[in-house]
Amino acid sequence: IGSPPSAKFPFIILLGPGIHNYSNETIVLPPYVSLVGEGYHNSVLRFSQIDDNNLLTLDNGCLFSGINLQLGYNLTNSIFAASVQNKNNILIDNILIQDLTDNLTADIRGFSITGSSNVAIQNCKINIANQCNTLQCIHLVNSVVALTNNQITVSSIMTQNEEYGIYMEDNLFDYLGNQTTIQNCTIELTNNSSPNNSIGISATNSY
């Protein structure tokens, strides 16, 4: 190829149809490398047997699109399905996150964005139908994120402790004055059986 990926010459990895299994493995995308599937009905990443980790990590200038992220069996401790940490200029589009089985000792975060700006999550679905320890479908900390046309559905019998559709903490303005926005998003927490907290949107120190 001759040169590493850059803002001027980004790389795209095309994920074909089928179920791609990752057991005891995670995915880390470098800067300016995108991962694009053929739609979440066709391209599946299935993770299992992972302890306390980011299943898929995105970097600067990344497009993550058209993929089903499946949470399989034996996920324990803190599990972040798709993670962005201290990065910028990222688009997450047309992604489905769903669980396949109970993970009773897992603290599950669907999309987890920390210390980042100019991140957009749009046209995505999160469907959680099984039990876990705690759940935050979208987890935003100290970040500026645009949430548009997303659907969150939690229909598990119960989570052990707390569950949130969208959890925001310390989300202020960036240096350009941009701030986190939520538009045309639906949240359905249909189990009504979390023993401690069952909250659609929680905002702490967020404006």
XYZ file of C-alpha atoms in Angstrom:
207
model
C 0.000 0.000 0.000
C 2.931 2.279 0.653
C 1.664 4.376 3.557
C -0.324 3.945 6.775
C -3.965 5.052 6.942
C -4.482 8.761 7.462
C -7.203 11.399 7.350
C -6.345 11.952 3.682
C -6.078 8.256 2.804
C -8.328 6.259 5.177
C -8.661 2.476 4.975
C -11.944 0.529 4.926
C -12.315 -3.101 6.027
C -15.374 -4.680 4.425
C -17.007 -7.404 6.537
C -18.839 -9.931 4.392
C -22.020 -11.766 5.309
C -21.993 -14.528 7.918
C -21.298 -15.022 11.626
C -17.718 -14.182 12.587
C -16.912 -15.688 16.011
C -14.469 -14.134 18.480
C -13.796 -16.300 21.534
C -11.216 -14.862 23.947
C -10.444 -12.280 21.270
C -11.247 -8.603 20.808
C -10.949 -6.141 17.913
C -8.987 -2.877 18.012
C -9.218 -0.612 14.964
C -6.272 1.759 14.311
C -6.799 5.445 13.475
C -8.541 6.108 10.150
C -9.480 2.456 9.655
C -13.213 1.818 9.212
C -15.167 -1.412 9.588
C -18.205 -1.677 7.310
C -20.562 -4.642 7.001
C -23.385 -5.489 4.621
C -26.109 -4.564 7.103
C -26.758 -5.954 10.562
C -29.037 -8.671 9.155
C -26.078 -10.052 7.218
C -22.740 -9.254 8.888
C -22.368 -10.535 12.466
C -19.554 -10.248 15.012
C -20.181 -12.658 17.901
C -18.076 -12.360 21.077
C -17.905 -14.942 23.881
C -15.696 -16.061 26.780
C -14.255 -12.613 27.434
C -13.421 -11.200 30.857
C -13.400 -7.463 31.606
C -12.651 -5.939 28.231
C -13.640 -3.765 25.283
C -15.018 -6.094 22.635
C -14.455 -3.615 19.814
C -12.437 -0.397 20.127
C -12.702 2.488 17.648
C -10.067 5.137 16.975
C -9.910 8.590 15.366
C -11.644 9.057 12.019
C -13.419 5.698 12.089
C -16.692 4.656 10.461
C -18.345 1.628 12.066
C -21.407 0.619 10.082
C -23.766 -2.159 9.001
C -22.880 -4.822 11.586
C -24.614 -6.907 14.266
C -22.574 -7.040 17.488
C -23.683 -10.121 19.417
C -22.892 -10.704 23.087
C -22.426 -14.446 23.528
C -21.793 -16.636 26.563
C -19.334 -16.332 29.473
C -18.891 -12.568 29.419
C -17.809 -11.417 32.893
C -16.991 -8.216 34.782
C -16.968 -4.980 32.738
C -17.920 -5.574 29.091
C -17.982 -2.697 26.595
C -19.485 -3.793 23.276
C -18.207 -0.844 21.211
C -15.810 1.544 22.919
C -14.397 4.989 22.106
C -11.845 6.359 24.569
C -10.322 9.833 24.133
C -10.878 9.852 20.364
C -12.597 12.170 17.882
C -14.444 12.278 14.557
C -16.181 8.895 14.687
C -19.425 7.807 13.027
C -21.352 4.761 14.274
C -24.238 3.992 11.922
C -26.708 1.138 11.407
C -25.361 -1.097 14.181
C -27.354 -3.676 16.148
C -26.149 -4.757 19.587
C -27.945 -7.777 21.036
C -27.324 -10.371 23.715
C -27.795 -14.090 23.143
C -27.767 -15.499 26.677
C -27.617 -14.595 30.372
C -24.337 -13.102 31.622
C -25.136 -12.733 35.307
C -21.734 -11.390 36.403
C -21.267 -8.936 33.531
C -21.631 -5.159 33.768
C -22.635 -4.508 30.169
C -22.166 -1.220 28.335
C -23.420 -1.109 24.760
C -21.844 1.958 23.178
C -19.313 3.415 25.633
C -17.888 6.862 24.796
C -15.375 8.447 27.186
C -13.391 11.670 26.842
C -14.283 12.052 23.162
C -15.875 14.635 20.856
C -17.507 14.820 17.437
C -18.887 11.311 17.813
C -22.198 10.437 16.117
C -24.320 7.363 16.873
C -27.234 7.085 14.452
C -29.755 4.565 13.114
C -28.671 1.972 15.669
C -30.556 -0.589 17.761
C -29.730 -2.123 21.134
C -31.828 -5.149 22.105
C -31.176 -6.730 25.517
C -33.377 -9.728 26.320
C -31.349 -11.612 28.942
C -30.039 -11.067 32.452
C -26.817 -9.304 33.414
C -25.461 -7.631 36.532
C -25.771 -3.969 35.496
C -26.669 -2.434 32.152
C -26.026 0.899 30.442
C -27.080 0.630 26.818
C -25.393 3.915 25.876
C -22.709 5.114 28.289
C -21.362 8.669 27.815
C -18.736 10.224 30.079
C -17.065 13.606 29.488
C -17.911 13.467 25.787
C -19.770 15.336 23.066
C -21.956 12.878 21.133
C -24.872 13.256 18.711
C -27.489 10.515 19.238
C -29.984 10.368 16.348
C -32.676 7.853 15.340
C -31.638 5.130 17.775
C -33.819 2.467 19.382
C -33.140 0.842 22.761
C -35.216 -2.125 23.951
C -34.627 -3.938 27.243
C -36.988 -6.874 27.768
C -34.990 -9.143 30.088
C -36.760 -10.739 33.027
C -34.601 -8.672 35.367
C -31.135 -7.258 35.768
C -29.431 -7.857 39.081
C -28.898 -4.214 39.951
C -29.336 -1.146 37.754
C -30.250 -0.555 34.149
C -30.148 2.598 32.051
C -31.147 3.276 28.483
C -28.758 6.252 28.239
C -26.335 7.106 31.026
C -24.528 10.467 30.816
C -21.949 11.872 33.209
C -19.883 15.062 32.975
C -20.992 15.754 29.412
C -20.388 19.452 28.940
C -19.439 21.604 25.958
C -16.303 21.121 23.902
C -13.981 24.004 23.054
C -16.110 24.857 19.995
C -19.287 25.077 22.046
C -20.753 21.802 20.782
C -22.718 19.646 23.180
C -24.324 16.214 23.373
C -27.690 15.993 21.598
C -30.442 13.355 21.612
C -32.929 13.376 18.714
C -35.604 10.866 17.657
C -34.440 8.135 20.018
C -36.796 5.622 21.649
C -36.149 3.742 24.888
C -38.308 0.827 26.060
C -37.563 -0.758 29.427
C -40.332 -3.309 29.466
C -39.355 -5.644 32.296
C -40.008 -3.187 35.185
C -38.210 -5.575 37.512
C -34.779 -4.136 38.178
C -34.541 -4.215 41.983
C -32.672 -0.906 42.258
C -32.880 1.377 39.218
C -34.631 1.190 35.880
C -34.087 4.550 34.201
C -34.518 5.681 30.624
C -32.072 8.622 30.642
C -29.775 9.573 33.514
C -27.767 12.813 33.301
C -25.246 13.709 36.015
C -23.335 16.974 35.650
C -24.523 17.133 32.052
C -25.941 20.197 30.304
